[in-house]
Coordinates of C-alpha atoms in Angstrom, one line a residue:
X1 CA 0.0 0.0 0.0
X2 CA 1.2 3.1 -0.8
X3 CA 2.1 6.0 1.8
X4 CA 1.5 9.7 2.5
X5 CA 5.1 10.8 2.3
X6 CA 4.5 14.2 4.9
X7 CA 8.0 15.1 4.5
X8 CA 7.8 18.6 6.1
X9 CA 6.4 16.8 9.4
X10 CA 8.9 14.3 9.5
X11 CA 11.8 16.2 8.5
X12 CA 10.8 18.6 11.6
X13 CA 10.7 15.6 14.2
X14 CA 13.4 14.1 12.8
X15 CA 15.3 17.4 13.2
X16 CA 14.0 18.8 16.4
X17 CA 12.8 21.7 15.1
X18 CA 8.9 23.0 12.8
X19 CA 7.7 22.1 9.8
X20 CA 7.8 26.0 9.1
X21 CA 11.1 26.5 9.2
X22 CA 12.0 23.2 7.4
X23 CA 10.1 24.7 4.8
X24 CA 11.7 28.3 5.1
X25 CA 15.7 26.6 5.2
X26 CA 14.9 24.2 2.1
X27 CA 13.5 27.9 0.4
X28 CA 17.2 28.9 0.5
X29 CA 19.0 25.9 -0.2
X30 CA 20.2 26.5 -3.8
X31 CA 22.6 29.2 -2.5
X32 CA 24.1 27.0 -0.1
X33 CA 26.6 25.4 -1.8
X34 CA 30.5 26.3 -2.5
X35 CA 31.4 26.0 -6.0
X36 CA 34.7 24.8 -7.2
X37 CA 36.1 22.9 -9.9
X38 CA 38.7 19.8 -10.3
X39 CA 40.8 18.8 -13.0
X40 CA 39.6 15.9 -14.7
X41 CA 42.4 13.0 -15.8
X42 CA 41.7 12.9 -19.4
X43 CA 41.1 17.0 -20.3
X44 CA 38.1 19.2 -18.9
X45 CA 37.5 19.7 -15.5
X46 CA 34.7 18.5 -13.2
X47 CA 32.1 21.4 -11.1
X48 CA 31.7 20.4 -7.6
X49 CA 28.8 22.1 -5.1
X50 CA 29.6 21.2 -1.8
X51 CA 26.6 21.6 0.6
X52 CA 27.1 24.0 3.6
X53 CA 26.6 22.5 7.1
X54 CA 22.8 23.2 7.1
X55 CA 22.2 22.4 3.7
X56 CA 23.6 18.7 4.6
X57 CA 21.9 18.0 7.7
X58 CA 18.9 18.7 5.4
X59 CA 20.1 15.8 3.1
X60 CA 20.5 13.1 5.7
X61 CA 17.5 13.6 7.6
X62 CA 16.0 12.9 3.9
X63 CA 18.4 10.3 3.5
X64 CA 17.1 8.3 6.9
X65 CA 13.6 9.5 5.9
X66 CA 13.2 8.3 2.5
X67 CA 15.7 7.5 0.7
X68 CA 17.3 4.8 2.8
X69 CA 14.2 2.8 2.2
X70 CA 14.5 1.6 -1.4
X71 CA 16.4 -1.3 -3.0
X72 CA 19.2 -0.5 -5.2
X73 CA 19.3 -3.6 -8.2
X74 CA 22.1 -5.7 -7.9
X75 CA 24.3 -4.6 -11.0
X76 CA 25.0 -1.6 -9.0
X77 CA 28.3 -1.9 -7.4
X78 CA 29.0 2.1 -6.7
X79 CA 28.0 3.9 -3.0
X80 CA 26.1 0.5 -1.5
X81 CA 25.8 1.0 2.5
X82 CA 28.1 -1.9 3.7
X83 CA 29.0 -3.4 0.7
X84 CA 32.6 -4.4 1.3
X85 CA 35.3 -3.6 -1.7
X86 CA 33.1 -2.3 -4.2
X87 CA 35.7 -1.3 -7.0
X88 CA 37.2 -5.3 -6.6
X89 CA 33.6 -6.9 -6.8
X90 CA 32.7 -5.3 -9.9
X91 CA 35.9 -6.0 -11.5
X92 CA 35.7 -9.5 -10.3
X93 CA 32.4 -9.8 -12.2
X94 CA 34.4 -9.8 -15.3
X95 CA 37.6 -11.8 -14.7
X96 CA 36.8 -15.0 -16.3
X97 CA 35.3 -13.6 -19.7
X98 CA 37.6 -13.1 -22.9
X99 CA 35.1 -9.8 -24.1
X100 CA 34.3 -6.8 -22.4
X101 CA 32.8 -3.7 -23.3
X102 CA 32.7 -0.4 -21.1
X103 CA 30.2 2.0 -21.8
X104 CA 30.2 5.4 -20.2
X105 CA 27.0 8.2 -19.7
X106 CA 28.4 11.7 -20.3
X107 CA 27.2 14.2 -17.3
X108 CA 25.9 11.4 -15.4
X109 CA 25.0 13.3 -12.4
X110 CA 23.6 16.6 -13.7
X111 CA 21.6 14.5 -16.6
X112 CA 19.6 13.3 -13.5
X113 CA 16.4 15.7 -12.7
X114 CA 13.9 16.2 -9.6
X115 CA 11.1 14.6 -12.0
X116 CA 13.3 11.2 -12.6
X117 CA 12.9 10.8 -8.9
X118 CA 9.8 11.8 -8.3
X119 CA 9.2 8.7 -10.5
X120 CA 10.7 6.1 -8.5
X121 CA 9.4 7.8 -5.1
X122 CA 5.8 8.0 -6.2
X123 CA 6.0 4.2 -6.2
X124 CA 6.7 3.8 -2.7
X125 CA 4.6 7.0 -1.4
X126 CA 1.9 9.2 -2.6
X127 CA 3.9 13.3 -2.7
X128 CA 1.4 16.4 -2.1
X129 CA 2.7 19.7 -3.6
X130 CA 4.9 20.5 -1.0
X131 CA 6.8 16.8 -0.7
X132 CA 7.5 17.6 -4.1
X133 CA 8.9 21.0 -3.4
X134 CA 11.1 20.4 -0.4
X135 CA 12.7 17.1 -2.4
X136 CA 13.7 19.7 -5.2
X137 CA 15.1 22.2 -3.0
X138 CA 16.8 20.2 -0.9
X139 CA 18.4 17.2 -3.3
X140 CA 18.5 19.1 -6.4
X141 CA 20.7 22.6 -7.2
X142 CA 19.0 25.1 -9.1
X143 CA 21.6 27.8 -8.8
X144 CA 22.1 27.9 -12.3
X145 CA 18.4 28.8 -13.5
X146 CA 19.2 32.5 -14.4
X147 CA 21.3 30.5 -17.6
X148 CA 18.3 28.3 -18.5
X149 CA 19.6 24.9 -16.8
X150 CA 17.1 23.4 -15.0
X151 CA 17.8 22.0 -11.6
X152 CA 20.1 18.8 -11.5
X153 CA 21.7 16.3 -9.2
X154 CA 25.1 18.0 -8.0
X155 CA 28.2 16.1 -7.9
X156 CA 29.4 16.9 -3.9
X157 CA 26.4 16.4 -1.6
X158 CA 26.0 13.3 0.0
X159 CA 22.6 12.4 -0.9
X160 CA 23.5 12.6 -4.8
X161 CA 25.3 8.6 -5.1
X162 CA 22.7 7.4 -3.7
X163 CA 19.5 9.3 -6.1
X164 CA 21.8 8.2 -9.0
X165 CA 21.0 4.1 -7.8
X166 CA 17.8 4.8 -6.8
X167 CA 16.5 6.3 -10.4
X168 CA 18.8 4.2 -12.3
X169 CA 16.3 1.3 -10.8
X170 CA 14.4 0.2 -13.7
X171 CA 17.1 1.0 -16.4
X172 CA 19.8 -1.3 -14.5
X173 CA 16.9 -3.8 -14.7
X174 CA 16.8 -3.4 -18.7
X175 CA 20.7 -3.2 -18.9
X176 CA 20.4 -6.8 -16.9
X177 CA 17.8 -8.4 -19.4
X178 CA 19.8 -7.0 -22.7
X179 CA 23.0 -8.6 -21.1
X180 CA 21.0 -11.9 -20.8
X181 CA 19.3 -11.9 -24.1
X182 CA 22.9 -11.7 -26.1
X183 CA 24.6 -14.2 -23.7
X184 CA 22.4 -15.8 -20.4
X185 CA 26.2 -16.2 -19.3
X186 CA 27.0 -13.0 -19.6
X187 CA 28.9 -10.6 -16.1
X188 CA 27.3 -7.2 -15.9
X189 CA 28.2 -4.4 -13.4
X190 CA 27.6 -1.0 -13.5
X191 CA 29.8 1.5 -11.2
X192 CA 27.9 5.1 -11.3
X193 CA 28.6 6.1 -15.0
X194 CA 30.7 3.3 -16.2
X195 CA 28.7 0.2 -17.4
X196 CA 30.5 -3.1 -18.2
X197 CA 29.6 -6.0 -19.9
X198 CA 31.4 -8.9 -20.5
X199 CA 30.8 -12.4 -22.5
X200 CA 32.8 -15.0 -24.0
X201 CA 30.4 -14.7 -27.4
X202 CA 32.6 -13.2 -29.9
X203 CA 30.6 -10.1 -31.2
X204 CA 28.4 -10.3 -28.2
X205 CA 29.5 -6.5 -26.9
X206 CA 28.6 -5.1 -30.0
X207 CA 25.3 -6.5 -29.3
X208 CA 24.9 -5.1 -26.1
X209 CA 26.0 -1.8 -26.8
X210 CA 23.8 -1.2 -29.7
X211 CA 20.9 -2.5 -27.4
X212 CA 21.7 0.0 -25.1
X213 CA 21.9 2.7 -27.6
X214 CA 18.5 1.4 -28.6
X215 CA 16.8 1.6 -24.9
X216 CA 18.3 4.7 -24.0
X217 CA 16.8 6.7 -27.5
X218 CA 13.8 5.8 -26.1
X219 CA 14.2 6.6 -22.0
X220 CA 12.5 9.5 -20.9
X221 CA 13.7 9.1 -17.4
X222 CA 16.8 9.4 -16.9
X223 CA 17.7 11.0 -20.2
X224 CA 21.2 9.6 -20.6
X225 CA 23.4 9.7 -23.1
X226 CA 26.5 7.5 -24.0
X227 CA 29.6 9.0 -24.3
X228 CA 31.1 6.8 -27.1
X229 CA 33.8 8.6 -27.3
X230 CA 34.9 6.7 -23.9
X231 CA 33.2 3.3 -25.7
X232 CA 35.9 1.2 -24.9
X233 CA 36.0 -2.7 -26.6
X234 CA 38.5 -4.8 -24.2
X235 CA 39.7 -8.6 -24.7
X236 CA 41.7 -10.9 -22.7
X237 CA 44.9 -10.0 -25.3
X238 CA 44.6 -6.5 -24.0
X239 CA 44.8 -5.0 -20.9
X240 CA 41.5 -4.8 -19.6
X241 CA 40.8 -2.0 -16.9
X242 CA 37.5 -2.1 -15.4
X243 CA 36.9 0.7 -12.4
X244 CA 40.7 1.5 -12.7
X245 CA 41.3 -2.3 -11.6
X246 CA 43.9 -4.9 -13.8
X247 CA 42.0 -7.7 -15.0
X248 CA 44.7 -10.2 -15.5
X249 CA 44.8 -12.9 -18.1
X250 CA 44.7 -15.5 -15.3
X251 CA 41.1 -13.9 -14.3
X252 CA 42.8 -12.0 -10.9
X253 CA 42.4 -8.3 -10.2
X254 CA 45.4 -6.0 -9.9
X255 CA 45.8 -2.1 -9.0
X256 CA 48.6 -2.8 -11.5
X257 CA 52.4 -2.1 -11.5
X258 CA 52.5 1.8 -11.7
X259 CA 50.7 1.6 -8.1
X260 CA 52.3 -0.8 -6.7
X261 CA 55.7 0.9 -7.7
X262 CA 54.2 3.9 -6.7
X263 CA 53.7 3.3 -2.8
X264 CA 56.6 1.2 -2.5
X265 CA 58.5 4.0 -3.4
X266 CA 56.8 6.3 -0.9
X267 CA 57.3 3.8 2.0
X268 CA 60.8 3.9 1.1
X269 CA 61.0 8.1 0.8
X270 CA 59.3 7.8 4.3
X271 CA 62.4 5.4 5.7
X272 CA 64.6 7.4 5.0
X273 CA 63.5 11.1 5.9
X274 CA 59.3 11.7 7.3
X275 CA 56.6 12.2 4.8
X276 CA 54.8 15.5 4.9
X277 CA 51.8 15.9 6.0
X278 CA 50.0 15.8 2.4
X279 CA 52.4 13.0 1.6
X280 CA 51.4 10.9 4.7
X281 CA 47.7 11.7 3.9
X282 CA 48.4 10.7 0.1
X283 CA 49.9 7.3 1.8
X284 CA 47.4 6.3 3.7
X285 CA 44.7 7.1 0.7
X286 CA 46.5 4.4 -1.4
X287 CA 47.3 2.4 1.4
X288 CA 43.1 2.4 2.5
X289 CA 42.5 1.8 -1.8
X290 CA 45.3 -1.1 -1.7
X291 CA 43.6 -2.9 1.3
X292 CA 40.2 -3.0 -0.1
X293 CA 41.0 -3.9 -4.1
X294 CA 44.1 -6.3 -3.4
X295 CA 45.0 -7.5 0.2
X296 CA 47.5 -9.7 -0.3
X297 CA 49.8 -6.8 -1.6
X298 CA 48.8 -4.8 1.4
X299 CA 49.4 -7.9 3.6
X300 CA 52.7 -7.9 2.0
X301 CA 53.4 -4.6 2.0
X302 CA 53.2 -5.0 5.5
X303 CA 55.6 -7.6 6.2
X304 CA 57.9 -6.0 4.2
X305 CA 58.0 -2.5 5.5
X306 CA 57.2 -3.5 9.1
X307 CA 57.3 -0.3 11.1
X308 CA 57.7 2.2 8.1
X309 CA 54.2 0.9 6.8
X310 CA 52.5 1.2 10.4
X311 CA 53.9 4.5 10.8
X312 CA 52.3 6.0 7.8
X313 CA 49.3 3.4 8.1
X314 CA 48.3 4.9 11.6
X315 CA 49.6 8.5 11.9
X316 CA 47.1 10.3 13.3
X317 CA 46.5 14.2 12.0
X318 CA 45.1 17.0 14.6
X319 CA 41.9 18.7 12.4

């Protein structure tokens, strides 16, 4: 049966504080992000909003209220509650196939609108007016309407990974049932914008990413659109990256060579004369990566290094 959603009244018990002033914060919200921009690897750079303190508080108490509550399908590997070594699990899906495809959405985030949500929530709970309102105000940024861009999910708050699984729902489903109409053995993963499919049909991947381009032409919600110039074709004579993990031929997953050269050498640099601080937290970033995607390295990193490693591993740094 489906629900009133009441969001204003649970957001204000939920918070502590009344419905009125829920209402009169989420009013300001699109003005309450900082703006910046990152380099991206291959050319172009990525625009960040980062919510402000109030602005995320919002966005959890929406997160525990609604969101929370609906099942993300199972192809989805990417910002999963509890789901342990994401970036390894999806790789893993494709070790032991000779074909893979990887097929990536351009402006994945910001393709995403308040009405492809609405969508999926109006399955689960019945919105008045003002649920509708409050969910756009608060999830969506709409700082950029004085150019003519409509509001869109913004890379940086906390609530956006998890929208992005929640409306990509029923197309994961579709992607699922293409994968298993060109080959019922087929591995399928998807990892936010990046989609892989892999087979050991020969021509099968050309199958399934002409199927996609068939489903998404006629999508609505999302409105996605591939970015073939990132269409990558991969094959067991190649080396096949998936979610910037080594598949090796032998059907193992790597972080590969550069990165393990990479923090052997900065163990090493430590040895001999202290890290500094942006080193030590560069360490222990790829340290944290290593141990999740390929724990046997880390494991041997660890005997190897001894107290060098558990020095960087477990410096502490003062806020």
């Amino acid at each position: 049966m489906v629900s009133r959603l009441n969001l204003a009244d649970k957001m204000a018990t939920f918070l502590g504080m009344p419905a009125s002033e829920v209402s009169q914060l989420a009013g300001k919200m699109s003005k309450w992000y900082k703006r910046y921009e990152k380099p991206k690897k291959n050319g172009g750079k990525r625009v960040i909003f980062h919510p402000c303190r109030q602005l995320k508080a919002l966005q959890y108490a929406v997160s525990e209220i609604v969101l929370n509550n609906f099942n993300i399908h199972p192809i989805a590997h990417a910002y999963i509650p509890g789901k342990a070594s994401p970036l390894k699990k999806s790789a893993e899906e494709h070790a032991s196939y000779r074909y893979t495809v990887r097929i990536d959405f351009k402006d994945f985030f910001p393709s995403i609108r308040p009405g492809d949500l609405k969508i999926r929530i109006e399955k689960a709970y019945t919105l008045s007016n003002s649920d509708n309102l409050l969910l756009g105000q608060i999830l969506f940024y709409s700082g950029l309407a004085y150019q003519g861009i409509p509001p869109f999910l913004p890379i940086g708050a906390p609530t956006s990974p998890v929208i992005s699984n929640i409306v990509m729902t029923d197309l994961d489903e579709k992607f699922d049932s293409i994968s298993k109409a060109v080959d019922q053995d087929s591995g399928i993963s998807r990892y936010a914008d990046d989609l892989y499919f892999s087979t050991n049909e020969k021509g099968g991947c050309r199958q399934f990413h002409k199927g996609v381009q068939r489903l998404l032409s006629k999508t609505e919600s999302p409105r996605l659109v591939i970015n073939e110039n990132k269409t990558l074709y991969l094959s067991k004579g190649t080396k096949r990256v998936v979610n910037g993990l080594y598949v090796t031929p032998d059907g193992n997953v790597s972080i590969g060579r550069e990165r393990k050269t990479k923090i052997k050498s900065m163990i090493y640099k430590h040895s001999k004369s202290p890290l500094s601080v942006e080193e030590l937290k560069r360490a222990q970033g790829v340290l944290a990566y290593i141990q999740d995607c390929e724990p046997e390295f880390y494991n041997r990193l660890a005997q190897k290094y001894g107290e060098h490693f558990y020095s960087i591993k477990d410096m502490k740094f003062t806020p």
